[in-house]
mmCIF file with all atom_site columns, C-alpha atoms in Angstrom:
data_model
loop_
_atom_site.group_PDB
_atom_site.id
_atom_site.type_symbol
_atom_site.label_atom_id
_atom_site.label_alt_id
_atom_site.label_comp_id
_atom_site.label_asym_id
_atom_site.label_entity_id
_atom_site.label_seq_id
_atom_site.pdbx_PDB_ins_code
_atom_site.Cartn_x
_atom_site.Cartn_y
_atom_site.Cartn_z
_atom_site.occupancy
_atom_site.B_iso_or_equiv
_atom_site.pdbx_formal_charge
_atom_site.auth_seq_id
_atom_site.auth_comp_id
_atom_site.auth_asym_id
_atom_site.auth_atom_id
_atom_site.pdbx_PDB_model_num
ATOM 1   C CA . MET E 1 1   ? 80.447 94.727  80.366  1.00 77.00 ? 1   MET E CA 1
ATOM 2   C CA . VAL E 1 2   ? 80.785 91.495  82.333  1.00 84.00 ? 2   VAL E CA 1
ATOM 3   C CA . TYR E 1 3   ? 80.029 91.684  86.054  1.00 88.00 ? 3   TYR E CA 1
ATOM 4   C CA . TYR E 1 4   ? 80.678 89.251  88.877  1.00 92.00 ? 4   TYR E CA 1
ATOM 5   C CA . ARG E 1 5   ? 79.153 88.759  92.303  1.00 94.00 ? 5   ARG E CA 1
ATOM 6   C CA . VAL E 1 6   ? 81.859 88.296  94.926  1.00 96.00 ? 6   VAL E CA 1
ATOM 7   C CA . ALA E 1 7   ? 80.813 86.870  98.303  1.00 96.00 ? 7   ALA E CA 1
ATOM 8   C CA . LEU E 1 8   ? 82.655 85.610  101.363 1.00 95.00 ? 8   LEU E CA 1
ATOM 9   C CA . PHE E 1 9   ? 82.182 84.903  105.059 1.00 93.00 ? 9   PHE E CA 1
ATOM 10  C CA . VAL E 1 10  ? 84.259 87.036  107.421 1.00 93.00 ? 10  VAL E CA 1
ATOM 11  C CA . PRO E 1 11  ? 84.560 87.047  111.235 1.00 91.00 ? 11  PRO E CA 1
ATOM 12  C CA . HIS E 1 12  ? 83.283 90.258  112.846 1.00 91.00 ? 12  HIS E CA 1
ATOM 13  C CA . ALA E 1 13  ? 86.799 91.371  113.780 1.00 92.00 ? 13  ALA E CA 1
ATOM 14  C CA . GLN E 1 14  ? 87.845 91.577  110.099 1.00 93.00 ? 14  GLN E CA 1
ATOM 15  C CA . THR E 1 15  ? 84.674 92.873  108.413 1.00 94.00 ? 15  THR E CA 1
ATOM 16  C CA . ASN E 1 16  ? 85.624 96.563  108.295 1.00 95.00 ? 16  ASN E CA 1
ATOM 17  C CA . ALA E 1 17  ? 89.146 95.846  107.016 1.00 96.00 ? 17  ALA E CA 1
ATOM 18  C CA . VAL E 1 18  ? 87.848 93.491  104.309 1.00 96.00 ? 18  VAL E CA 1
ATOM 19  C CA . ARG E 1 19  ? 85.103 95.884  103.197 1.00 96.00 ? 19  ARG E CA 1
ATOM 20  C CA . GLU E 1 20  ? 87.556 98.818  103.071 1.00 96.00 ? 20  GLU E CA 1
ATOM 21  C CA . ALA E 1 21  ? 90.044 96.766  101.020 1.00 95.00 ? 21  ALA E CA 1
ATOM 22  C CA . MET E 1 22  ? 87.266 95.780  98.602  1.00 95.00 ? 22  MET E CA 1
ATOM 23  C CA . LYS E 1 23  ? 86.198 99.414  98.218  1.00 93.00 ? 23  LYS E CA 1
ATOM 24  C CA . THR E 1 24  ? 89.761 100.614 97.579  1.00 92.00 ? 24  THR E CA 1
ATOM 25  C CA . ALA E 1 25  ? 90.445 97.877  95.002  1.00 91.00 ? 25  ALA E CA 1
ATOM 26  C CA . TYR E 1 26  ? 87.153 98.605  93.236  1.00 90.00 ? 26  TYR E CA 1
ATOM 27  C CA . ALA E 1 27  ? 87.977 102.322 93.016  1.00 86.00 ? 27  ALA E CA 1
ATOM 28  C CA . SER E 1 28  ? 91.490 101.621 91.696  1.00 81.00 ? 28  SER E CA 1
ATOM 29  C CA . ALA E 1 29  ? 89.955 100.116 88.552  1.00 80.00 ? 29  ALA E CA 1
ATOM 30  C CA . GLU E 1 30  ? 88.426 103.551 87.783  1.00 76.00 ? 30  GLU E CA 1
ATOM 31  C CA . ASN E 1 31  ? 84.861 102.338 87.843  1.00 74.00 ? 31  ASN E CA 1
ATOM 32  C CA . LYS E 1 32  ? 82.210 104.893 87.070  1.00 76.00 ? 32  LYS E CA 1
ATOM 33  C CA . LYS E 1 33  ? 79.622 103.289 89.351  1.00 81.00 ? 33  LYS E CA 1
ATOM 34  C CA . PRO E 1 34  ? 79.897 103.670 93.126  1.00 87.00 ? 34  PRO E CA 1
ATOM 35  C CA . PHE E 1 35  ? 81.008 100.716 95.233  1.00 89.00 ? 35  PHE E CA 1
ATOM 36  C CA . PHE E 1 36  ? 78.143 98.953  96.988  1.00 90.00 ? 36  PHE E CA 1
ATOM 37  C CA . SER E 1 37  ? 78.352 96.017  99.348  1.00 93.00 ? 37  SER E CA 1
ATOM 38  C CA . PHE E 1 38  ? 75.735 94.060  101.253 1.00 95.00 ? 38  PHE E CA 1
ATOM 39  C CA . SER E 1 39  ? 76.255 92.214  104.518 1.00 95.00 ? 39  SER E CA 1
ATOM 40  C CA . SER E 1 40  ? 74.197 89.694  106.403 1.00 96.00 ? 40  SER E CA 1
ATOM 41  C CA . VAL E 1 41  ? 75.103 88.753  109.967 1.00 96.00 ? 41  VAL E CA 1
ATOM 42  C CA . GLY E 1 42  ? 75.083 85.151  111.081 1.00 95.00 ? 42  GLY E CA 1
ATOM 43  C CA . VAL E 1 43  ? 76.688 82.369  113.054 1.00 93.00 ? 43  VAL E CA 1
ATOM 44  C CA . GLY E 1 44  ? 78.930 79.739  111.509 1.00 87.00 ? 44  GLY E CA 1
ATOM 45  C CA . ARG E 1 45  ? 79.256 76.393  113.193 1.00 89.00 ? 45  ARG E CA 1
ATOM 46  C CA . VAL E 1 46  ? 82.551 74.537  113.016 1.00 86.00 ? 46  VAL E CA 1
ATOM 47  C CA . VAL E 1 47  ? 83.366 71.029  114.204 1.00 91.00 ? 47  VAL E CA 1
ATOM 48  C CA . SER E 1 48  ? 87.090 70.413  114.672 1.00 86.00 ? 48  SER E CA 1
ATOM 49  C CA . ASN E 1 49  ? 88.845 67.146  113.820 1.00 90.00 ? 49  ASN E CA 1
ATOM 50  C CA . GLU E 1 50  ? 88.683 66.336  117.534 1.00 93.00 ? 50  GLU E CA 1
ATOM 51  C CA . GLY E 1 51  ? 84.884 66.744  117.522 1.00 93.00 ? 51  GLY E CA 1
ATOM 52  C CA . LYS E 1 52  ? 84.824 70.058  119.389 1.00 94.00 ? 52  LYS E CA 1
ATOM 53  C CA . GLU E 1 53  ? 81.984 72.337  118.254 1.00 94.00 ? 53  GLU E CA 1
ATOM 54  C CA . GLU E 1 54  ? 82.488 76.078  117.989 1.00 91.00 ? 54  GLU E CA 1
ATOM 55  C CA . GLU E 1 55  ? 80.249 78.961  116.934 1.00 92.00 ? 55  GLU E CA 1
ATOM 56  C CA . LEU E 1 56  ? 81.805 81.847  115.020 1.00 87.00 ? 56  LEU E CA 1
ATOM 57  C CA . LYS E 1 57  ? 79.919 85.116  114.635 1.00 92.00 ? 57  LYS E CA 1
ATOM 58  C CA . GLY E 1 58  ? 80.522 86.887  111.366 1.00 92.00 ? 58  GLY E CA 1
ATOM 59  C CA . GLU E 1 59  ? 79.148 88.434  108.205 1.00 95.00 ? 59  GLU E CA 1
ATOM 60  C CA . ARG E 1 60  ? 78.645 87.394  104.630 1.00 95.00 ? 60  ARG E CA 1
ATOM 61  C CA . ILE E 1 61  ? 79.874 90.318  102.528 1.00 96.00 ? 61  ILE E CA 1
ATOM 62  C CA . GLU E 1 62  ? 78.797 90.554  98.886  1.00 96.00 ? 62  GLU E CA 1
ATOM 63  C CA . CYS E 1 63  ? 79.416 93.047  96.111  1.00 94.00 ? 63  CYS E CA 1
ATOM 64  C CA . MET E 1 64  ? 79.014 93.378  92.349  1.00 91.00 ? 64  MET E CA 1
ATOM 65  C CA . CYS E 1 65  ? 82.278 93.827  90.523  1.00 90.00 ? 65  CYS E CA 1
ATOM 66  C CA . PRO E 1 66  ? 83.122 94.500  86.859  1.00 88.00 ? 66  PRO E CA 1
ATOM 67  C CA . LYS E 1 67  ? 85.649 92.185  85.233  1.00 90.00 ? 67  LYS E CA 1
ATOM 68  C CA . ASN E 1 68  ? 88.366 94.857  85.141  1.00 89.00 ? 68  ASN E CA 1
ATOM 69  C CA . ALA E 1 69  ? 88.289 95.204  88.954  1.00 91.00 ? 69  ALA E CA 1
ATOM 70  C CA . LEU E 1 70  ? 88.035 91.504  89.844  1.00 94.00 ? 70  LEU E CA 1
ATOM 71  C CA . PRO E 1 71  ? 91.772 90.587  90.092  1.00 95.00 ? 71  PRO E CA 1
ATOM 72  C CA . ASN E 1 72  ? 92.551 93.598  92.311  1.00 94.00 ? 72  ASN E CA 1
ATOM 73  C CA . LEU E 1 73  ? 89.465 93.004  94.441  1.00 95.00 ? 73  LEU E CA 1
ATOM 74  C CA . LEU E 1 74  ? 90.352 89.347  95.103  1.00 96.00 ? 74  LEU E CA 1
ATOM 75  C CA . ALA E 1 75  ? 93.986 90.206  95.868  1.00 96.00 ? 75  ALA E CA 1
ATOM 76  C CA . ALA E 1 76  ? 92.911 92.945  98.289  1.00 95.00 ? 76  ALA E CA 1
ATOM 77  C CA . ILE E 1 77  ? 90.599 90.577  100.168 1.00 96.00 ? 77  ILE E CA 1
ATOM 78  C CA . VAL E 1 78  ? 93.305 87.921  100.554 1.00 95.00 ? 78  VAL E CA 1
ATOM 79  C CA . GLU E 1 79  ? 95.857 90.534  101.632 1.00 95.00 ? 79  GLU E CA 1
ATOM 80  C CA . VAL E 1 80  ? 93.805 91.651  104.649 1.00 95.00 ? 80  VAL E CA 1
ATOM 81  C CA . TYR E 1 81  ? 92.179 88.268  105.374 1.00 93.00 ? 81  TYR E CA 1
ATOM 82  C CA . PRO E 1 82  ? 94.401 85.420  104.065 1.00 90.00 ? 82  PRO E CA 1
ATOM 83  C CA . LYS E 1 83  ? 92.009 82.678  105.235 1.00 85.00 ? 83  LYS E CA 1
ATOM 84  C CA . ALA E 1 84  ? 89.476 83.982  102.703 1.00 79.00 ? 84  ALA E CA 1
ATOM 85  C CA . GLU E 1 85  ? 91.457 82.636  99.741  1.00 74.00 ? 85  GLU E CA 1
ATOM 86  C CA . SER E 1 86  ? 89.677 79.306  99.842  1.00 74.00 ? 86  SER E CA 1
ATOM 87  C CA . MET E 1 87  ? 86.285 80.740  100.792 1.00 86.00 ? 87  MET E CA 1
ATOM 88  C CA . ILE E 1 88  ? 85.595 83.415  98.176  1.00 94.00 ? 88  ILE E CA 1
ATOM 89  C CA . GLU E 1 89  ? 82.601 82.736  95.951  1.00 95.00 ? 89  GLU E CA 1
ATOM 90  C CA . VAL E 1 90  ? 82.784 84.370  92.503  1.00 95.00 ? 90  VAL E CA 1
ATOM 91  C CA . THR E 1 91  ? 79.757 84.117  90.212  1.00 94.00 ? 91  THR E CA 1
ATOM 92  C CA . GLU E 1 92  ? 79.589 85.555  86.702  1.00 93.00 ? 92  GLU E CA 1
ATOM 93  C CA . LEU E 1 93  ? 76.384 87.491  86.131  1.00 88.00 ? 93  LEU E CA 1
ATOM 94  C CA . SER E 1 94  ? 75.199 86.979  82.574  1.00 75.00 ? 94  SER E CA 1
ATOM 95  C CA . SER E 1 95  ? 72.956 90.032  82.375  1.00 65.00 ? 95  SER E CA 1
ATOM 96  C CA . TRP E 1 96  ? 74.142 92.712  84.745  1.00 57.00 ? 96  TRP E CA 1
ATOM 97  C CA . PRO E 1 97  ? 73.093 95.458  84.982  1.00 60.00 ? 97  PRO E CA 1
ATOM 98  C CA . PRO E 1 98  ? 69.553 94.233  84.412  1.00 60.00 ? 98  PRO E CA 1
ATOM 99  C CA . TYR E 1 99  ? 67.515 95.791  81.663  1.00 59.00 ? 99  TYR E CA 1
ATOM 100 C CA . THR E 1 100 ? 64.358 97.612  82.634  1.00 56.00 ? 100 THR E CA 1
ATOM 101 C CA . VAL E 1 101 ? 61.363 98.898  80.733  1.00 56.00 ? 101 VAL E CA 1
ATOM 102 C CA . GLY E 1 102 ? 59.508 102.112 81.486  1.00 54.00 ? 102 GLY E CA 1
#
């Protein structure tokens, strides 16, 4: 099965809504594996066209997603956080889950 890593940056105010939407979309694809996400907290720095600097506190949320859940997962993210549409990173994982020995 083909898996993807989905990652995006989300302001603190939207993190719970985005994570919940991702979890619901993942479950709707009847996946046998539990949903797992990872977050790292950080500060994004933005410079406006006028030169004004601003710091935005937020999280990078990542999850592994099978191909059958990907369209629903992306749609769910954009539904609760429309600004994410241009900021979602999707990476195909060539050998997921990894093979182990022993």
